[in-house]
PDB file of C-alpha atoms in Angstrom:
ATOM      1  CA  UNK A  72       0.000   0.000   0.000  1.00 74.00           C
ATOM      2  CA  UNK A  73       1.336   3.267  -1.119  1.00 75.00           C
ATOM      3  CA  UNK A  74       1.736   6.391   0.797  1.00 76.00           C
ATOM      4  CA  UNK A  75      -2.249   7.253   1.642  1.00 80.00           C
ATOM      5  CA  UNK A  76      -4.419  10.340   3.319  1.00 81.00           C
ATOM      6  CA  UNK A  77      -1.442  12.033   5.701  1.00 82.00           C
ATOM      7  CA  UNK A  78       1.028   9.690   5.291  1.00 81.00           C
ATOM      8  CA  UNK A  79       2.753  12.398   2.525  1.00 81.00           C
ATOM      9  CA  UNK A  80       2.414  15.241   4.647  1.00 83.00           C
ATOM     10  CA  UNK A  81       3.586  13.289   7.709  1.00 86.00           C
ATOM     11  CA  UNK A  82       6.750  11.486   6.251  1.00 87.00           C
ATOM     12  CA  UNK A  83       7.418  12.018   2.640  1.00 86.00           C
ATOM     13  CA  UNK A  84       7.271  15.756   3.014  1.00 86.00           C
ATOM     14  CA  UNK A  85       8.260  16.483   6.406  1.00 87.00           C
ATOM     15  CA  UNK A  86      11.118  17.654   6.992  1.00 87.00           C
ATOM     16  CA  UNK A  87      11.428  17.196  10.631  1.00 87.00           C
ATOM     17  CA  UNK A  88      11.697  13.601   9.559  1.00 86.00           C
ATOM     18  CA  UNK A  89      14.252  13.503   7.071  1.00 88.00           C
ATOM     19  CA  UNK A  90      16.807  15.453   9.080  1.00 88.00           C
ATOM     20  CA  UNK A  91      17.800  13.635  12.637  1.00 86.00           C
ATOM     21  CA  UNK A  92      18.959  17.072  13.759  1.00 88.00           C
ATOM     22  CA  UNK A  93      15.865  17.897  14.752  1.00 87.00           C
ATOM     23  CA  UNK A  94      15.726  15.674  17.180  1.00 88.00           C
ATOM     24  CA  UNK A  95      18.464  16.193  19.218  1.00 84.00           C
ATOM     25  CA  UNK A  96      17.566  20.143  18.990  1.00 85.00           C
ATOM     26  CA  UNK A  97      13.428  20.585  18.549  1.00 82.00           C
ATOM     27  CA  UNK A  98      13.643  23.828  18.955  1.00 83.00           C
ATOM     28  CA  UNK A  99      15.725  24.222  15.504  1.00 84.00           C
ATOM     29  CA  UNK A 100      11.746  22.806  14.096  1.00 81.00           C
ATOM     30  CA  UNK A 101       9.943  25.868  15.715  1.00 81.00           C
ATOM     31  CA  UNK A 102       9.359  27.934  12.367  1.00 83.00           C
ATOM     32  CA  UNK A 103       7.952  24.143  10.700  1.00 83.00           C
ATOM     33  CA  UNK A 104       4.582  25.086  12.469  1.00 83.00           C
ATOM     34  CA  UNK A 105       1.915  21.473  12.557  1.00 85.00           C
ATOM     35  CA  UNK A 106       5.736  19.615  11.959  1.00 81.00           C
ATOM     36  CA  UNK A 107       7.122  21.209  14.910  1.00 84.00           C
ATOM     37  CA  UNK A 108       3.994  20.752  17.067  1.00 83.00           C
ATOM     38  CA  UNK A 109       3.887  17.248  16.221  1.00 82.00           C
ATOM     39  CA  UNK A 110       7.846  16.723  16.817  1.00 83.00           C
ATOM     40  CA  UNK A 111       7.247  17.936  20.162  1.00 84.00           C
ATOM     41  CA  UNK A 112       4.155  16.244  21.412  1.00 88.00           C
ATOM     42  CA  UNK A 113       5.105  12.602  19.260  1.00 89.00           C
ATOM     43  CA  UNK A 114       8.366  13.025  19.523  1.00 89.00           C
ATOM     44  CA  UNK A 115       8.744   8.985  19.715  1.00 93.00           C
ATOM     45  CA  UNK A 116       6.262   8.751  17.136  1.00 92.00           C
ATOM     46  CA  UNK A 117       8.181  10.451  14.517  1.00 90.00           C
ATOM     47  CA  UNK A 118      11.289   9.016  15.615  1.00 93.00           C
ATOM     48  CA  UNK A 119      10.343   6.054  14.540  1.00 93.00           C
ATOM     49  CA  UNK A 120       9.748   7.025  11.524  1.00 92.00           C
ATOM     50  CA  UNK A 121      13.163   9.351  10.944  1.00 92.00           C
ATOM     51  CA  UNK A 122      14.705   5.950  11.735  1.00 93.00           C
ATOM     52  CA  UNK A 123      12.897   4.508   8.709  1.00 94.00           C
ATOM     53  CA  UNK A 124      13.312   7.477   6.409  1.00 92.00           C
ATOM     54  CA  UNK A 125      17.315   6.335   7.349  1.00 92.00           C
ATOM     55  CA  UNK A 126      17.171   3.093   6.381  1.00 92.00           C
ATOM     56  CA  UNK A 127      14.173   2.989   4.132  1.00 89.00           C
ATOM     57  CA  UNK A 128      13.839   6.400   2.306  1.00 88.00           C
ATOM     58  CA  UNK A 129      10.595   6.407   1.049  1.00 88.00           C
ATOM     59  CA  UNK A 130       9.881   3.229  -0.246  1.00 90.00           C
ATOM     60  CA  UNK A 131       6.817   1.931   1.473  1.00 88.00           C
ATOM     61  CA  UNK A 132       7.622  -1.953   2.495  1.00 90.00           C
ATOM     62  CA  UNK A 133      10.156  -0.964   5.345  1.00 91.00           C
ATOM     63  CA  UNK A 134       7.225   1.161   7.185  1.00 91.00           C
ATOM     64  CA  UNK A 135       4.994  -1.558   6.680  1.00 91.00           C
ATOM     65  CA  UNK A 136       7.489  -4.191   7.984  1.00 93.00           C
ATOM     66  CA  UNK A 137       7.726  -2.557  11.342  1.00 93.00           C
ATOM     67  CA  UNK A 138       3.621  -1.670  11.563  1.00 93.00           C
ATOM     68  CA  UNK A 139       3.628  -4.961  11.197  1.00 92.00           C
ATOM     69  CA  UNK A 140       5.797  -6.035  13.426  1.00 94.00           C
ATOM     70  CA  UNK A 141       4.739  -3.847  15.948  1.00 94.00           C
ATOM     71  CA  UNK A 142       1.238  -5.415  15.537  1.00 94.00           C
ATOM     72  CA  UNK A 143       2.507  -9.232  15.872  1.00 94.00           C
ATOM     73  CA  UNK A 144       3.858  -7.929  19.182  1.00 96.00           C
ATOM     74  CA  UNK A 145       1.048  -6.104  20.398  1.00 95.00           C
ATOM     75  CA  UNK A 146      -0.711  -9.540  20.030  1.00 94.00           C
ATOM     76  CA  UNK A 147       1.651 -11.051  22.083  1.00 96.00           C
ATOM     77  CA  UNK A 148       1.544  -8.392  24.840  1.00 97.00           C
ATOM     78  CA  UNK A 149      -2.349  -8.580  25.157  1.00 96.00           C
ATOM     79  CA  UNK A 150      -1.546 -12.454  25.336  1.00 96.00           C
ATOM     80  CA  UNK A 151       0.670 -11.848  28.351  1.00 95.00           C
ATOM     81  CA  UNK A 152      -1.570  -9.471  29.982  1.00 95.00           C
ATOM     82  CA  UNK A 153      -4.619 -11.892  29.770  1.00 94.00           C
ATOM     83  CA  UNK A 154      -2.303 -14.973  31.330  1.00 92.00           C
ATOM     84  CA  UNK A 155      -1.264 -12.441  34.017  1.00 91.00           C
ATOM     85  CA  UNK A 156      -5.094 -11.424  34.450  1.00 89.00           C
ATOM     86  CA  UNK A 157      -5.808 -15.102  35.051  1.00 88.00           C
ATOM     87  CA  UNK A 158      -3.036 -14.998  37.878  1.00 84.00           C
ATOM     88  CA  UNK A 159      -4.286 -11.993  39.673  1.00 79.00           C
ATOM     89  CA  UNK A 160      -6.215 -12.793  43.045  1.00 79.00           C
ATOM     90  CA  UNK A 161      -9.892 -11.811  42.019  1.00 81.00           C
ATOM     91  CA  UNK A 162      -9.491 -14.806  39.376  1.00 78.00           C
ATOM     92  CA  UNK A 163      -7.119 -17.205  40.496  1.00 77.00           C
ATOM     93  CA  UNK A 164      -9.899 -19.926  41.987  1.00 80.00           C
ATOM     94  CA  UNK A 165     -11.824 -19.223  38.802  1.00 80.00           C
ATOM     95  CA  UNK A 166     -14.214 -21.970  37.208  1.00 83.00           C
ATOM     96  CA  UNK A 167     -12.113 -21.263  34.219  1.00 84.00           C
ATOM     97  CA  UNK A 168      -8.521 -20.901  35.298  1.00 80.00           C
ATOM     98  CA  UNK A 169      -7.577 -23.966  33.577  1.00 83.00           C
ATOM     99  CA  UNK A 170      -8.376 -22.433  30.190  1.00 86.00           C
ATOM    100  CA  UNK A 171      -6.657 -19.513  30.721  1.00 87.00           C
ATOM    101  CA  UNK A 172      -3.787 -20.382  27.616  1.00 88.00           C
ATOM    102  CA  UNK A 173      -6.183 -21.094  25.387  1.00 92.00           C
ATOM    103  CA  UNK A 174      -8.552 -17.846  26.178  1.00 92.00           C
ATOM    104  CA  UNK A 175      -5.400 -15.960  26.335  1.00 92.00           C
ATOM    105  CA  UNK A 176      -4.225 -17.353  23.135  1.00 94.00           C
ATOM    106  CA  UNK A 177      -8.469 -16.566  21.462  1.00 92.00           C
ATOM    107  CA  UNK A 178      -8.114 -13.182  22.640  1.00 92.00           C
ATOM    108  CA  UNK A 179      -4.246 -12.308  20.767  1.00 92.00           C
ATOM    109  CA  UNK A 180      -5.646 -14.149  17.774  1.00 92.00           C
ATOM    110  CA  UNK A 181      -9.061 -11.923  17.553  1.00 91.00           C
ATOM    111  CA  UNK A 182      -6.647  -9.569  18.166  1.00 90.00           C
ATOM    112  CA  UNK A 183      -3.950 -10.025  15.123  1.00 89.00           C
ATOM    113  CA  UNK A 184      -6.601 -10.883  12.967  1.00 88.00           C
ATOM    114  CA  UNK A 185      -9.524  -8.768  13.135  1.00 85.00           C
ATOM    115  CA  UNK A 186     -10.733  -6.850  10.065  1.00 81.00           C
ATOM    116  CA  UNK A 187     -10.388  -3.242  11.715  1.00 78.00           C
ATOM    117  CA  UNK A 188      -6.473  -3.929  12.297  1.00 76.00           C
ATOM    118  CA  UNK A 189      -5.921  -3.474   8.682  1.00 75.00           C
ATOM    119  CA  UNK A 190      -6.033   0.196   8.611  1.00 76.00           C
ATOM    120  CA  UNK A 191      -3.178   0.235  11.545  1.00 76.00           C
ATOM    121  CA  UNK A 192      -1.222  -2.127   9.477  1.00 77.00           C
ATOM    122  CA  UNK A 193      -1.553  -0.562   5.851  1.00 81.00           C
ATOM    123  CA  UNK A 194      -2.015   3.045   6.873  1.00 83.00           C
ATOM    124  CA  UNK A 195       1.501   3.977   7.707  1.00 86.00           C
ATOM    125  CA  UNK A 196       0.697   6.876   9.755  1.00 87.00           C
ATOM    126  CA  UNK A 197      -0.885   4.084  11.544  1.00 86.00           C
ATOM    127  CA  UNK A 198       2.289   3.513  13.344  1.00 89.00           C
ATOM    128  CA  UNK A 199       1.623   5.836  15.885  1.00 92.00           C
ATOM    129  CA  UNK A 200      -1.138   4.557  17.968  1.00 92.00           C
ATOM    130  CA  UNK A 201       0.886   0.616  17.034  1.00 93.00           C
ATOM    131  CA  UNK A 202       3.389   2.126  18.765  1.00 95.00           C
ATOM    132  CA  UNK A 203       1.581   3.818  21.456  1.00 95.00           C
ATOM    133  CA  UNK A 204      -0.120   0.668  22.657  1.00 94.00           C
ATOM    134  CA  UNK A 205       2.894  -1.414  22.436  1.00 97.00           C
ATOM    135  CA  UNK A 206       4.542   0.878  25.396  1.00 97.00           C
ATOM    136  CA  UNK A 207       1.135   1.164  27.107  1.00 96.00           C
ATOM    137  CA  UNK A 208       0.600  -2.369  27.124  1.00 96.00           C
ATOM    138  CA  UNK A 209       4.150  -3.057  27.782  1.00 97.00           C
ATOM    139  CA  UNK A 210       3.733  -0.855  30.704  1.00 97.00           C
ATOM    140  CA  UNK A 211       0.302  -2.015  32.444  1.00 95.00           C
ATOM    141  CA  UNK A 212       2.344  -5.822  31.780  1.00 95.00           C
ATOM    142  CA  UNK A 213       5.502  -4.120  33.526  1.00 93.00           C
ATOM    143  CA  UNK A 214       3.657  -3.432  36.165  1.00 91.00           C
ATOM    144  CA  UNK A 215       1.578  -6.171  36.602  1.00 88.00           C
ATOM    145  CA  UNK A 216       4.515  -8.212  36.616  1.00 88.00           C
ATOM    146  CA  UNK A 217       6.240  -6.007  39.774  1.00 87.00           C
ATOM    147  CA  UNK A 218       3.241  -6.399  41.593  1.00 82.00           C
ATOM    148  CA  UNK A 219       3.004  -9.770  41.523  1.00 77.00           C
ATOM    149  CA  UNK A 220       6.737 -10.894  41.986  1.00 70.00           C
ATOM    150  CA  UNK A 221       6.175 -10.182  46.071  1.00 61.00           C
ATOM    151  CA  UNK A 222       9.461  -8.140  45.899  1.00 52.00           C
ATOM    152  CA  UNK A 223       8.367  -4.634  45.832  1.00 54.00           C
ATOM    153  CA  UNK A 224      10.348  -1.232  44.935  1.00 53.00           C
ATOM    154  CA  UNK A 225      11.411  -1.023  48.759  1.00 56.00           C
ATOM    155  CA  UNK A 226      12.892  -4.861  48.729  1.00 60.00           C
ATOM    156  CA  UNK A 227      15.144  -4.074  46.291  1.00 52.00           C
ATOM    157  CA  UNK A 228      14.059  -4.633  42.728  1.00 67.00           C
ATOM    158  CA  UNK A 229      12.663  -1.642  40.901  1.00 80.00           C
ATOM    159  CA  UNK A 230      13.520  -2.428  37.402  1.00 87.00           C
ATOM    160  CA  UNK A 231      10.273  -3.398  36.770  1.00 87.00           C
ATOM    161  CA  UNK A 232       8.505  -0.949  38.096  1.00 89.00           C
ATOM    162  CA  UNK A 233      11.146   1.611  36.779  1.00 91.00           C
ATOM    163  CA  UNK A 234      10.483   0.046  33.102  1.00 93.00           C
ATOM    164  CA  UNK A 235       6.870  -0.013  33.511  1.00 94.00           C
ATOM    165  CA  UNK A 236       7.084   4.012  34.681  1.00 95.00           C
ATOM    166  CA  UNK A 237       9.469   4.469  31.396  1.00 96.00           C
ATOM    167  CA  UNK A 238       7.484   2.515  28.901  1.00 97.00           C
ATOM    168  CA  UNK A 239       4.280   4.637  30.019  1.00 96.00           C
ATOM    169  CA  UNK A 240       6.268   8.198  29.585  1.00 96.00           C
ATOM    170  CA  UNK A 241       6.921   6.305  25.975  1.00 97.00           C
ATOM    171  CA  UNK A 242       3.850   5.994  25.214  1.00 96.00           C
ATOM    172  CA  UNK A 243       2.354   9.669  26.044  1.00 95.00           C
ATOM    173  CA  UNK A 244       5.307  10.848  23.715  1.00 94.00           C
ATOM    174  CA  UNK A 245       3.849   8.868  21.377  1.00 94.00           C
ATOM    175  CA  UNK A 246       0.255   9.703  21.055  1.00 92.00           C
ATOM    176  CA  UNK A 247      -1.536  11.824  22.754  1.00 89.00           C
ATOM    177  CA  UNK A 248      -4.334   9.445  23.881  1.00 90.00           C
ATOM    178  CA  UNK A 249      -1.900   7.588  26.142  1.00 89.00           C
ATOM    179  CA  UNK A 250      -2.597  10.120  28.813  1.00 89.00           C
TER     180      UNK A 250
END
């Protein structure tokens, strides 16, 4: 799928995106007006794509390998968070506990496959709420994952929750709807 509705506008003629200075000084953007705006409040967002601008220029496939990508794992994250859901207290003597792989496995299929996850796939521009939920899902599983080990932040083992905390600031720099 070629470039399609903002996806021009966005990447092919922004030129926050072809030039990685930006990045390391936004405020060199500030005369780019919607390009500068959207540098500052998806800065990880556009990132993503300078990075495939680098590698990719503008042919299409590279943008749609990583929306892809980015959607296989998404699928896998809701997996994870469904199998950790299952392990929480509120459901852990559940009638139903015992399917909990193969309703966590239904749920990432439905998922991966649904007809509406075509537009985040093919719509390169789609990237950026791909990208959001990967770091907001990563986070929530982060975090699910610290509460649950029974060695909390004051024991001595904050990665997780320090990764979880990181992953979330990810995703608000992402998209906007992360907040």
């Amino acid at each position: 799928v070629p470039f399609q509705w903002d996806d021009k506008a966005d990447i092919a003629e922004n030129p926050v995106v072809k030039n990685p200075s930006y990045f390391l000084n936004p405020s060199k953007a500030m005369g780019l007006g919607v390009h500068y705006i959207n540098l500052k409040d998806r800065y990880i967002g556009y990132l993503s794509f300078a990075f495939n601008y680098r590698l990719h220029g503008l042919d299409v496939r590279g943008y749609h390998v990583v929306n892809i990508a980015l959607h296989i794992l998404n699928a896998f994250l809701l997996y994870v968070f469904v199998r950790l859901t299952f392990q929480t207290p509120f459901l852990l003597n559940s009638s139903i506990k015992k399917q909990s792989s193969y309703i966590a496995l239904f749920v990432g299929l439905l998922f991966i496959a649904h007809p509406i996850q075509t537009e985040a796939v093919n719509y390169i521009m789609g990237r950026l709420p791909l990208l959001m939920s990967f770091f907001y899902l990563s986070s929530i599983v982060l975090y699910i994952k610290w509460r649950g080990s029974r060695t909390h932040f004051y024991k001595g083992y904050p990665v997780l929750y320090l990764l979880s905390l990181l992953s979330a600031v990810l995703a608000m720099k992402t998209k906007e709807n992360a907040f």
